[in-house]
Structure formats: C-alpha cells, structure tokens
Tab-separated table of C-alpha atoms in Angstrom:
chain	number	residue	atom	x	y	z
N	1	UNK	CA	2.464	-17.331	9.672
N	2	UNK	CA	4.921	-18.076	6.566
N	3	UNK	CA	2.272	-18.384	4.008
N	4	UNK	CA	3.024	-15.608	1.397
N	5	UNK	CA	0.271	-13.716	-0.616
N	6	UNK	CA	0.146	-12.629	-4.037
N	7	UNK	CA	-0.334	-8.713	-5.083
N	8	UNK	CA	-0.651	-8.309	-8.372
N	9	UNK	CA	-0.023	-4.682	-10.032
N	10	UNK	CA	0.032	-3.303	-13.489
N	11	UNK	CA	3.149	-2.747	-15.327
N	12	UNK	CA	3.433	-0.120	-17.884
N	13	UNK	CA	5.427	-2.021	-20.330
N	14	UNK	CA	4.169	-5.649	-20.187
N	15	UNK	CA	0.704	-7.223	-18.601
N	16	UNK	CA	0.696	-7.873	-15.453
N	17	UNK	CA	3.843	-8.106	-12.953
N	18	UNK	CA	3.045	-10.528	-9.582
N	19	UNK	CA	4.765	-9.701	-5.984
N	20	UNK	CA	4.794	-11.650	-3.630
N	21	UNK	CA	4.561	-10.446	-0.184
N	22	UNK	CA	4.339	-12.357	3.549
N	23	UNK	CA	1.355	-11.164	5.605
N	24	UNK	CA	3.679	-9.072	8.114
N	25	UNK	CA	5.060	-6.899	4.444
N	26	UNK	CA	1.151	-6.588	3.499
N	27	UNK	CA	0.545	-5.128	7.087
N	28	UNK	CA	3.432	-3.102	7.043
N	29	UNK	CA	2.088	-1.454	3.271
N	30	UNK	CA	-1.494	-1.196	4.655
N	31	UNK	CA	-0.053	0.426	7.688
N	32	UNK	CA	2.000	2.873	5.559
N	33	UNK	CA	-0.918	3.669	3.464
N	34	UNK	CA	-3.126	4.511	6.309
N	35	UNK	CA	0.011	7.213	7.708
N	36	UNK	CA	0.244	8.651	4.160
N	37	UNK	CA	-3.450	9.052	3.559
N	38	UNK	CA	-3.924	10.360	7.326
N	39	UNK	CA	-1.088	13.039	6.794
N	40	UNK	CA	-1.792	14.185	2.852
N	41	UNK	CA	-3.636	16.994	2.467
N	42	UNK	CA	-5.082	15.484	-0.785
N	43	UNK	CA	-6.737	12.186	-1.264
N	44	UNK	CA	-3.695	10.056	-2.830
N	45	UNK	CA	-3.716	6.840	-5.443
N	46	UNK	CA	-6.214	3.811	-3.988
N	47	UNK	CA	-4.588	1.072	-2.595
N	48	UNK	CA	-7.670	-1.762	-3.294
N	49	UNK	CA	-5.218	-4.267	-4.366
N	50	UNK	CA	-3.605	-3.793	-0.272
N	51	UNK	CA	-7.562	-3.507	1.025
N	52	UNK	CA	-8.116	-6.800	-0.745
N	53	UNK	CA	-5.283	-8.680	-0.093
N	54	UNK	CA	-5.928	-7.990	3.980
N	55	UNK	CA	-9.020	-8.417	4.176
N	56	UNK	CA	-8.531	-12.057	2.609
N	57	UNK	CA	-6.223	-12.523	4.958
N	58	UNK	CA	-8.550	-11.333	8.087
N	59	UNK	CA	-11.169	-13.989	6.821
N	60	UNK	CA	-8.559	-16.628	6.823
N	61	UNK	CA	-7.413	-15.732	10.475
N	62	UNK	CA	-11.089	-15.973	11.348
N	63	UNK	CA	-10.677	-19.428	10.047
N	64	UNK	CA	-7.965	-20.270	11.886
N	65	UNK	CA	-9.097	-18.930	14.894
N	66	UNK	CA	-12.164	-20.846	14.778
N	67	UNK	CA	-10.294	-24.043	14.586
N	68	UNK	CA	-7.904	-23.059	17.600
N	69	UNK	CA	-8.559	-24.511	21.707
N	70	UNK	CA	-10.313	-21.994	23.535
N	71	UNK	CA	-8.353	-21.351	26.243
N	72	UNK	CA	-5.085	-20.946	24.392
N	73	UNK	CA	-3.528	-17.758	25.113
N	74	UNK	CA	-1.876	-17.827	21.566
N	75	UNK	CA	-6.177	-17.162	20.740
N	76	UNK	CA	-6.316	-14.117	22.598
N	77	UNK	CA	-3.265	-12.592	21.039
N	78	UNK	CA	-4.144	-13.598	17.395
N	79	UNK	CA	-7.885	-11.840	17.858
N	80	UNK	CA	-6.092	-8.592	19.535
N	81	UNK	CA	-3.851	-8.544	16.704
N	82	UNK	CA	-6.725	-9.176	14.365
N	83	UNK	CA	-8.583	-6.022	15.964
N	84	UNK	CA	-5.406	-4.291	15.699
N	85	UNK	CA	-5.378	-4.338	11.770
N	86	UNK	CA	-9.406	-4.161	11.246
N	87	UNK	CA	-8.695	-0.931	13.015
N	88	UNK	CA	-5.593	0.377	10.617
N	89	UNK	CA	-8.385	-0.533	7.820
N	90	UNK	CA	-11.187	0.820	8.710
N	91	UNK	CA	-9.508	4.107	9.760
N	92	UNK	CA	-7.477	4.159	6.084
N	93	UNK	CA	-11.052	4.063	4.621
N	94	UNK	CA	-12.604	6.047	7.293
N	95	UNK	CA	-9.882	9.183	6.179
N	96	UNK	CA	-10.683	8.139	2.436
N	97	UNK	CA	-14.235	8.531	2.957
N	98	UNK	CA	-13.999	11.952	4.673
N	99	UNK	CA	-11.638	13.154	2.183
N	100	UNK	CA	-13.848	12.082	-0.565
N	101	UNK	CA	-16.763	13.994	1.391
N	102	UNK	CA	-15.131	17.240	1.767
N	103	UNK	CA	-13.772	17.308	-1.581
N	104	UNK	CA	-15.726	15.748	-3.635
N	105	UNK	CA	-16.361	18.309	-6.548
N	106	UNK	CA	-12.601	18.843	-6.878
N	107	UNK	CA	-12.413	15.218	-7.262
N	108	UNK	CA	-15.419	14.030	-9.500
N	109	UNK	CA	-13.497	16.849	-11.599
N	110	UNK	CA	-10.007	15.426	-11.822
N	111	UNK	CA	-11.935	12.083	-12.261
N	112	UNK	CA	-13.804	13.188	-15.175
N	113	UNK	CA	-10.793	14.644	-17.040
N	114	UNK	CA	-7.943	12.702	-16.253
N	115	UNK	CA	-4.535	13.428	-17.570
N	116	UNK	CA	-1.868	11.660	-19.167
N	117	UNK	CA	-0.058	8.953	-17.463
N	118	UNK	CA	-2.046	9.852	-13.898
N	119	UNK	CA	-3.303	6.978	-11.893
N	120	UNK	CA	-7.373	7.166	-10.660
N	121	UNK	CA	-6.845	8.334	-7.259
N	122	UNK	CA	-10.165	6.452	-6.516
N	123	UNK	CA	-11.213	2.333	-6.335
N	124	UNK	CA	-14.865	1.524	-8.567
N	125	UNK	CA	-16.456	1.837	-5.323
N	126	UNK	CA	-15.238	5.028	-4.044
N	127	UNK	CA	-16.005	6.606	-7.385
N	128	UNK	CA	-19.873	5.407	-7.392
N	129	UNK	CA	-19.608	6.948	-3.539
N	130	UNK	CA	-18.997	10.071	-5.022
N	131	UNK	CA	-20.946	10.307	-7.483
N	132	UNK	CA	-23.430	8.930	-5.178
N	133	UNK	CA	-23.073	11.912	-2.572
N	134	UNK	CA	-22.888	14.447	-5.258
N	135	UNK	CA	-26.640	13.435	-5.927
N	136	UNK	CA	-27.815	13.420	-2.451
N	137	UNK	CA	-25.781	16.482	-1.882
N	138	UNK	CA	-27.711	18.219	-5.035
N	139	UNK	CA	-30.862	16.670	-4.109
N	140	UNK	CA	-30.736	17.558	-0.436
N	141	UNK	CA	-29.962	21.642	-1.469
N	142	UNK	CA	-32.689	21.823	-4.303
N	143	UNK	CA	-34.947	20.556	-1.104
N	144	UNK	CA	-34.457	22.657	1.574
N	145	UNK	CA	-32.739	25.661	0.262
N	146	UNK	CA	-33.041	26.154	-3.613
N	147	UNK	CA	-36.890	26.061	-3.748
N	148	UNK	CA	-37.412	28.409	-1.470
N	149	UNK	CA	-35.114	30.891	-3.742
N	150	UNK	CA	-36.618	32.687	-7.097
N	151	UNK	CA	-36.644	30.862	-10.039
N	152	UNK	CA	-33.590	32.562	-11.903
N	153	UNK	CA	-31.043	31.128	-8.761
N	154	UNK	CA	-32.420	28.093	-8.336
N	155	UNK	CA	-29.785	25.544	-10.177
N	156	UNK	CA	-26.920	24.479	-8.416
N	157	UNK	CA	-23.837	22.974	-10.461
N	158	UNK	CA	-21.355	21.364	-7.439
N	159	UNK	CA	-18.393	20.243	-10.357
N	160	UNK	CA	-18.024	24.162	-11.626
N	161	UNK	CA	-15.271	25.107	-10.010
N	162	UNK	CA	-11.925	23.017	-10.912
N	163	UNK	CA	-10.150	24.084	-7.913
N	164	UNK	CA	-10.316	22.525	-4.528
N	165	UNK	CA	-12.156	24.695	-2.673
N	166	UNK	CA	-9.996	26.667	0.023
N	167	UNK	CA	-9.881	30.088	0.952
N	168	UNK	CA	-7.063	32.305	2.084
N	169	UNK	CA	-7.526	35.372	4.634
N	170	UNK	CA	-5.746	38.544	3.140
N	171	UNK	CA	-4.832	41.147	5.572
N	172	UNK	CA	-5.098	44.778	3.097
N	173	UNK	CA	-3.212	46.658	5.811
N	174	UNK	CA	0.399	44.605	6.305
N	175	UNK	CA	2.162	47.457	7.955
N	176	UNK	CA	-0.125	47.593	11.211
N	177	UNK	CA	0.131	44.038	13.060
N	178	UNK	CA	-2.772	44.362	15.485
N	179	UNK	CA	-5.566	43.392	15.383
N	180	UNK	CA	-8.211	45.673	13.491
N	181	UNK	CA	-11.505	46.541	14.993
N	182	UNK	CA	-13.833	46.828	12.161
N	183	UNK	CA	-12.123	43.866	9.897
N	184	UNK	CA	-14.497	44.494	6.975
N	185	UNK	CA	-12.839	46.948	5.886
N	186	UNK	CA	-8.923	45.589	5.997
N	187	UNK	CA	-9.627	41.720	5.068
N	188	UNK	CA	-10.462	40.180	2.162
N	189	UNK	CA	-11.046	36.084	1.506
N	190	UNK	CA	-10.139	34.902	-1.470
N	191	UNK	CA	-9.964	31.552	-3.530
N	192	UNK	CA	-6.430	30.061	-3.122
C-alpha cells in the first residue's frame, strides 16, 4: 500500500496545517497512542483525527479485500493484519472508556473549566459519554440508595470535588515497622 492519507491538525498561528502520512506512519501513531493511553495514569489529549483516519482506512481494506481471489494467501494475511489493528483500536478506546468511567467527575470538571492554552482531553463523543454516565450514575444512586436515606442527605453532587479522587494510607506510628494489630487506631486515609 503506497497510497498516503491526509491528517489534518490545527495550528496555533494560521488555519489549518495538512500532513500527510502513509498508512504504515498512521498505524505506527495509532499504535503509539494506544501504549501512551494504556501506561498514563491520566486520560491524555484525544486522538479522533488518528481514530478517523484508520478507521477510513479499515473500510477501504474491506474494499479491497472484497475484490481479492479467495484462495490467495496474500487474503489471509491482509484480514489478520486487519484484525491486528481493529484490535490496537478498540483497546485504545476500550482504556479511554474505562478511564473516562473511573474518573469521570475529575474530568467533567477540568472539562467544564478549561484553562488557557490546554487542549480538550476528550473527542464530542466521549464528552456526551460522560456526561451521559454522570446521569445514569446520579440516577442509578437517587434509586437504590438515596431514597431510602432521610430527606436532609438525600442530594448527591458527583462534580464537587475538583480533585481526582485517590486516597493515600498514612501510617501515624513511622517508628514501629510491623504490622499493627488494631490499625484503627495508627492509620489514617486521606485525600491525596
């Protein structure tokens, strides 16, 4: 394959700037975006304009495939190549997903206020995803937990905090390092 594909991103100074990449550079970008988003502790900036540009390229292997003998061997190893990279994508937006799952207040957060010069970490889509499981999220607590509670604790706001929610385990005694028996009195959690 020596077609090349066009990747357009936004330049800060001028419109728009156009690269031009073959299909093996656009693998090799989705490929790095999947290892970067798999190993960051954080969700990191969307690549759609990657997601796009592959999965145009998937349907037009399709094409080709569909046009292609049977029996060629060159078939098989075009369709396990093709499964190859469905898998890199689906598993970039798999870890995207969960991310956006177990963070999701932190995120609709940083969404809502952005700062200067930062880049939406998430694609028109992933954003009405949030949003979208923030609802069901508030919706599903108000119904099986928050009516059942007295009227005075029963409202729930999930974007309060503006921290990402993690907690740190504090040992109070730091000389003694065994283990203590009755750890309510000698750990505390607190926010990080």
């Amino acid at each position: 394959m020596t077609e090349e594909l066009d990747l357009t991103g936004q330049d800060s100074d001028a419109g728009s700037e156009e690269v031009v990449l073959t299909p093996a550079e656009l693998i090799e970008r989705l490929e790095q975006a999947w290892m970067n988003e798999k190993f960051a502790p954080e969700l990191l900036e969307s690549k759609s304009e990657i997601v796009e540009c592959v999965m145009e390229q998937l349907d037009h292997m399709e094409e080709n495939l569909r046009r292609a003998k049977k029996g060629d061997l060159k078939v098989s190893i075009h369709r396990m190549e093709m499964e190859r990279i469905r898998y890199v994508l689906s598993s970039y937006l798999r870890c995207r997903l969960m991310k956006i799952e177990k963070f999701f207040p932190h995120i609709l957060e940083k969404e809502k206020t952005p700062h200067e010069g930062e880049l939406s970490s998430l694609s028109p889509e992933e954003l009405v995803f949030a949003k979208q499981y923030m609802a069901n999220t508030e919706t599903y607590l108000k119904n099986v937990a928050l009516k059942h509670m007295p009227p005075n604790l029963q409202t729930v706001d999930l974007l309060r905090s503006g921290s990402c929610p993690c907690l740190v385990r504090c040992c109070l005694d730091s000389k003694n390092p065994n283990p203590v028996q009755d750890v309510s009195k000698y750990i505390s959690i607190l926010k990080y």
